[in-house]
Amino acid sequence: MNIGVYIESGGLNTLNISDSMIDQLAALDQAESHFRSENIKFGIRHRMRSGKTVLNHTQFLGYTKGPNGILQIVPEEAEVVCKIFDLYIQGNGVRKIKRYLEEHGIKTVTGKAEWSTSTIDRMLSNAKYIGEVRMQKTFTADFLTGRGKRIKGSLTPIW
């Protein structure tokens, strides 16, 4: 049984081609997906070698990305980060820190007045706040499924 679709731009009518031709087109599509996956991996590793971090800087309190792609400190936000860590070092838990921030009118990175205890907890356990950026903690082992795997140790370089 042939199930197909007419693709106007390429002029391909899969209703009128054989199953083996559809198999060949599927194989070409799979090969293109593999090639694209390898190119993305290469780009990520190239950025790593050049020192450019991949980071959601729009929701990363205390930092922004400069024009050259390097992280830059936002002084007023950095004060908040320092205060959170100071409060923690003084023995305050995340609930007390949350209360302090809200009572002092300190807003979150997204501008909210109410802080989440999980946000504060993630900040305190985020290695980036102590200057350590770990990239490629996961990788896509199978480009077909797109499932990520956690890396233990390091990957063999592909360059």
mmCIF file of C-alpha atoms in Angstrom:
data_model
loop_
_atom_site.group_PDB
_atom_site.id
_atom_site.type_symbol
_atom_site.label_atom_id
_atom_site.label_comp_id
_atom_site.label_asym_id
_atom_site.label_seq_id
_atom_site.Cartn_x
_atom_site.Cartn_y
_atom_site.Cartn_z
ATOM 1 C CA MET A 1 0.000 0.000 0.000
ATOM 2 C CA ASN A 2 1.377 3.399 -0.955
ATOM 3 C CA ILE A 3 0.557 6.277 1.340
ATOM 4 C CA GLY A 4 1.993 9.483 0.031
ATOM 5 C CA VAL A 5 1.835 13.202 -0.249
ATOM 6 C CA TYR A 6 2.420 15.457 -3.189
ATOM 7 C CA ILE A 7 5.217 17.932 -2.484
ATOM 8 C CA GLU A 8 4.754 20.871 -4.859
ATOM 9 C CA SER A 9 8.105 22.617 -4.457
ATOM 10 C CA GLY A 10 10.055 19.481 -5.365
ATOM 11 C CA GLY A 11 7.439 18.114 -7.746
ATOM 12 C CA LEU A 12 7.479 14.756 -5.949
ATOM 13 C CA ASN A 13 4.254 12.766 -5.826
ATOM 14 C CA THR A 14 4.807 9.894 -3.393
ATOM 15 C CA LEU A 15 1.414 8.444 -4.333
ATOM 16 C CA ASN A 16 2.925 7.274 -7.603
ATOM 17 C CA ILE A 17 6.294 5.902 -6.473
ATOM 18 C CA SER A 18 7.256 2.463 -5.232
ATOM 19 C CA ASP A 19 7.786 1.401 -1.637
ATOM 20 C CA SER A 20 11.511 0.962 -2.319
ATOM 21 C CA MET A 21 11.744 4.575 -3.468
ATOM 22 C CA ILE A 22 10.009 5.713 -0.259
ATOM 23 C CA ASP A 23 12.541 3.615 1.692
ATOM 24 C CA GLN A 24 15.374 5.361 -0.158
ATOM 25 C CA LEU A 25 13.901 8.789 0.588
ATOM 26 C CA ALA A 26 13.552 7.843 4.260
ATOM 27 C CA ALA A 27 17.184 6.694 4.313
ATOM 28 C CA LEU A 28 18.285 10.023 2.803
ATOM 29 C CA ASP A 29 16.251 11.887 5.406
ATOM 30 C CA GLN A 30 17.831 9.833 8.191
ATOM 31 C CA ALA A 31 21.322 10.488 6.803
ATOM 32 C CA GLU A 32 20.590 14.226 6.728
ATOM 33 C CA SER A 33 19.426 14.094 10.364
ATOM 34 C CA HIS A 34 22.642 12.301 11.352
ATOM 35 C CA PHE A 35 24.770 14.856 9.465
ATOM 36 C CA ARG A 36 22.912 17.735 11.136
ATOM 37 C CA SER A 37 23.375 16.114 14.563
ATOM 38 C CA GLU A 38 27.133 15.738 14.021
ATOM 39 C CA ASN A 39 27.401 19.378 12.906
ATOM 40 C CA ILE A 40 25.597 20.554 16.041
ATOM 41 C CA LYS A 41 27.915 18.468 18.246
ATOM 42 C CA PHE A 42 30.938 19.913 16.451
ATOM 43 C CA GLY A 43 29.643 23.469 16.972
ATOM 44 C CA ILE A 44 29.084 22.893 20.693
ATOM 45 C CA ARG A 45 32.583 21.517 21.158
ATOM 46 C CA HIS A 46 34.099 24.319 19.096
ATOM 47 C CA ARG A 47 32.410 26.901 21.348
ATOM 48 C CA MET A 48 33.711 25.031 24.393
ATOM 49 C CA ARG A 49 37.295 25.160 23.094
ATOM 50 C CA SER A 50 36.980 28.894 22.398
ATOM 51 C CA GLY A 51 35.684 29.552 25.932
ATOM 52 C CA LYS A 52 32.180 30.649 24.945
ATOM 53 C CA THR A 53 29.540 29.377 27.318
ATOM 54 C CA VAL A 54 26.064 28.280 26.390
ATOM 55 C CA LEU A 55 23.963 29.758 29.152
ATOM 56 C CA ASN A 56 20.457 31.107 29.539
ATOM 57 C CA HIS A 57 21.723 34.500 30.677
ATOM 58 C CA THR A 58 18.277 36.139 30.619
ATOM 59 C CA GLN A 59 17.281 34.229 33.758
ATOM 60 C CA PHE A 60 20.704 34.028 35.377
ATOM 61 C CA LEU A 61 20.761 36.558 38.190
ATOM 62 C CA GLY A 62 23.965 38.569 38.303
ATOM 63 C CA TYR A 63 25.137 38.029 34.734
ATOM 64 C CA THR A 64 24.434 39.028 31.175
ATOM 65 C CA LYS A 65 26.179 38.267 27.905
ATOM 66 C CA GLY A 66 28.377 40.943 26.420
ATOM 67 C CA PRO A 67 28.654 41.717 22.711
ATOM 68 C CA ASN A 68 31.520 39.214 22.334
ATOM 69 C CA GLY A 69 29.472 36.373 23.891
ATOM 70 C CA ILE A 70 31.418 36.404 27.160
ATOM 71 C CA LEU A 71 29.484 36.598 30.420
ATOM 72 C CA GLN A 72 29.553 39.967 32.158
ATOM 73 C CA ILE A 73 28.613 40.773 35.743
ATOM 74 C CA VAL A 74 25.580 43.012 36.339
ATOM 75 C CA PRO A 75 26.690 44.874 39.518
ATOM 76 C CA GLU A 76 23.242 45.529 41.055
ATOM 77 C CA GLU A 77 22.176 41.925 40.485
ATOM 78 C CA ALA A 78 25.526 40.637 41.763
ATOM 79 C CA GLU A 79 24.825 42.393 45.076
ATOM 80 C CA VAL A 80 21.643 40.336 45.431
ATOM 81 C CA VAL A 81 23.532 37.121 44.651
ATOM 82 C CA CYS A 82 26.179 38.010 47.243
ATOM 83 C CA LYS A 83 23.470 38.760 49.811
ATOM 84 C CA ILE A 84 21.819 35.381 49.205
ATOM 85 C CA PHE A 85 25.134 33.576 49.691
ATOM 86 C CA ASP A 86 26.001 35.703 52.761
ATOM 87 C CA LEU A 87 22.661 34.882 54.356
ATOM 88 C CA TYR A 88 23.210 31.196 53.640
ATOM 89 C CA ILE A 89 26.738 31.245 55.086
ATOM 90 C CA GLN A 90 25.319 32.912 58.222
ATOM 91 C CA GLY A 91 23.161 29.810 58.714
ATOM 92 C CA ASN A 92 19.888 30.912 57.142
ATOM 93 C CA GLY A 93 17.861 28.363 55.219
ATOM 94 C CA VAL A 94 16.098 29.038 51.935
ATOM 95 C CA ARG A 95 12.815 29.992 53.643
ATOM 96 C CA LYS A 96 14.529 32.651 55.771
ATOM 97 C CA ILE A 97 16.406 33.938 52.733
ATOM 98 C CA LYS A 98 13.122 34.097 50.796
ATOM 99 C CA ARG A 99 11.508 36.063 53.616
ATOM 100 C CA TYR A 100 14.461 38.478 53.785
ATOM 101 C CA LEU A 101 14.422 39.147 50.030
ATOM 102 C CA GLU A 102 10.662 39.728 49.951
ATOM 103 C CA GLU A 103 10.647 41.925 53.075
ATOM 104 C CA HIS A 104 13.383 44.088 51.546
ATOM 105 C CA GLY A 105 11.565 44.419 48.220
ATOM 106 C CA ILE A 106 14.258 42.618 46.244
ATOM 107 C CA LYS A 107 12.808 41.299 43.001
ATOM 108 C CA THR A 108 13.691 38.097 41.158
ATOM 109 C CA VAL A 109 15.583 38.121 37.869
ATOM 110 C CA THR A 110 12.214 38.031 36.086
ATOM 111 C CA GLY A 111 10.929 41.000 38.099
ATOM 112 C CA LYS A 112 8.621 39.128 40.459
ATOM 113 C CA ALA A 113 8.183 40.289 44.052
ATOM 114 C CA GLU A 114 7.739 36.740 45.368
ATOM 115 C CA TRP A 115 10.715 34.408 45.460
ATOM 116 C CA SER A 116 10.540 30.630 45.121
ATOM 117 C CA THR A 117 12.479 28.576 47.658
ATOM 118 C CA SER A 118 13.457 26.194 44.851
ATOM 119 C CA THR A 119 14.965 29.119 42.895
ATOM 120 C CA ILE A 120 17.086 30.097 45.874
ATOM 121 C CA ASP A 121 18.086 26.474 46.429
ATOM 122 C CA ARG A 122 19.121 26.103 42.772
ATOM 123 C CA MET A 123 21.186 29.291 42.999
ATOM 124 C CA LEU A 124 23.005 28.031 46.082
ATOM 125 C CA SER A 125 23.817 24.704 44.401
ATOM 126 C CA ASN A 126 24.693 26.162 40.976
ATOM 127 C CA ALA A 127 28.439 25.828 40.326
ATOM 128 C CA LYS A 128 28.316 28.795 37.916
ATOM 129 C CA TYR A 129 27.894 31.148 40.876
ATOM 130 C CA ILE A 130 31.327 30.144 42.151
ATOM 131 C CA GLY A 131 32.872 30.648 38.715
ATOM 132 C CA GLU A 132 32.799 27.075 37.496
ATOM 133 C CA VAL A 133 31.098 26.416 34.173
ATOM 134 C CA ARG A 134 30.649 22.769 33.304
ATOM 135 C CA MET A 135 29.568 22.324 29.744
ATOM 136 C CA GLN A 136 28.296 19.222 27.987
ATOM 137 C CA LYS A 137 27.085 17.439 31.117
ATOM 138 C CA THR A 138 24.752 15.538 28.812
ATOM 139 C CA PHE A 139 24.874 14.529 25.171
ATOM 140 C CA THR A 140 22.518 13.026 22.626
ATOM 141 C CA ALA A 141 23.710 9.469 22.097
ATOM 142 C CA ASP A 142 21.103 8.601 19.459
ATOM 143 C CA PHE A 143 20.072 11.323 17.029
ATOM 144 C CA LEU A 144 16.974 9.349 16.048
ATOM 145 C CA THR A 145 15.403 9.279 19.515
ATOM 146 C CA GLY A 146 16.920 12.577 20.659
ATOM 147 C CA ARG A 147 17.335 11.203 24.170
ATOM 148 C CA GLY A 148 20.097 12.698 26.245
ATOM 149 C CA LYS A 149 22.562 10.783 28.399
ATOM 150 C CA ARG A 150 24.464 12.074 31.386
ATOM 151 C CA ILE A 151 28.238 12.106 30.960
ATOM 152 C CA LYS A 152 30.368 10.509 33.638
ATOM 153 C CA GLY A 153 33.943 11.612 33.068
ATOM 154 C CA SER A 154 34.494 12.946 29.576
ATOM 155 C CA LEU A 155 33.603 12.176 25.997
ATOM 156 C CA THR A 156 36.125 11.145 23.409
ATOM 157 C CA PRO A 157 36.856 14.247 21.290
ATOM 158 C CA ILE A 158 35.441 14.130 17.754
ATOM 159 C CA TRP A 159 37.694 16.791 16.250
#
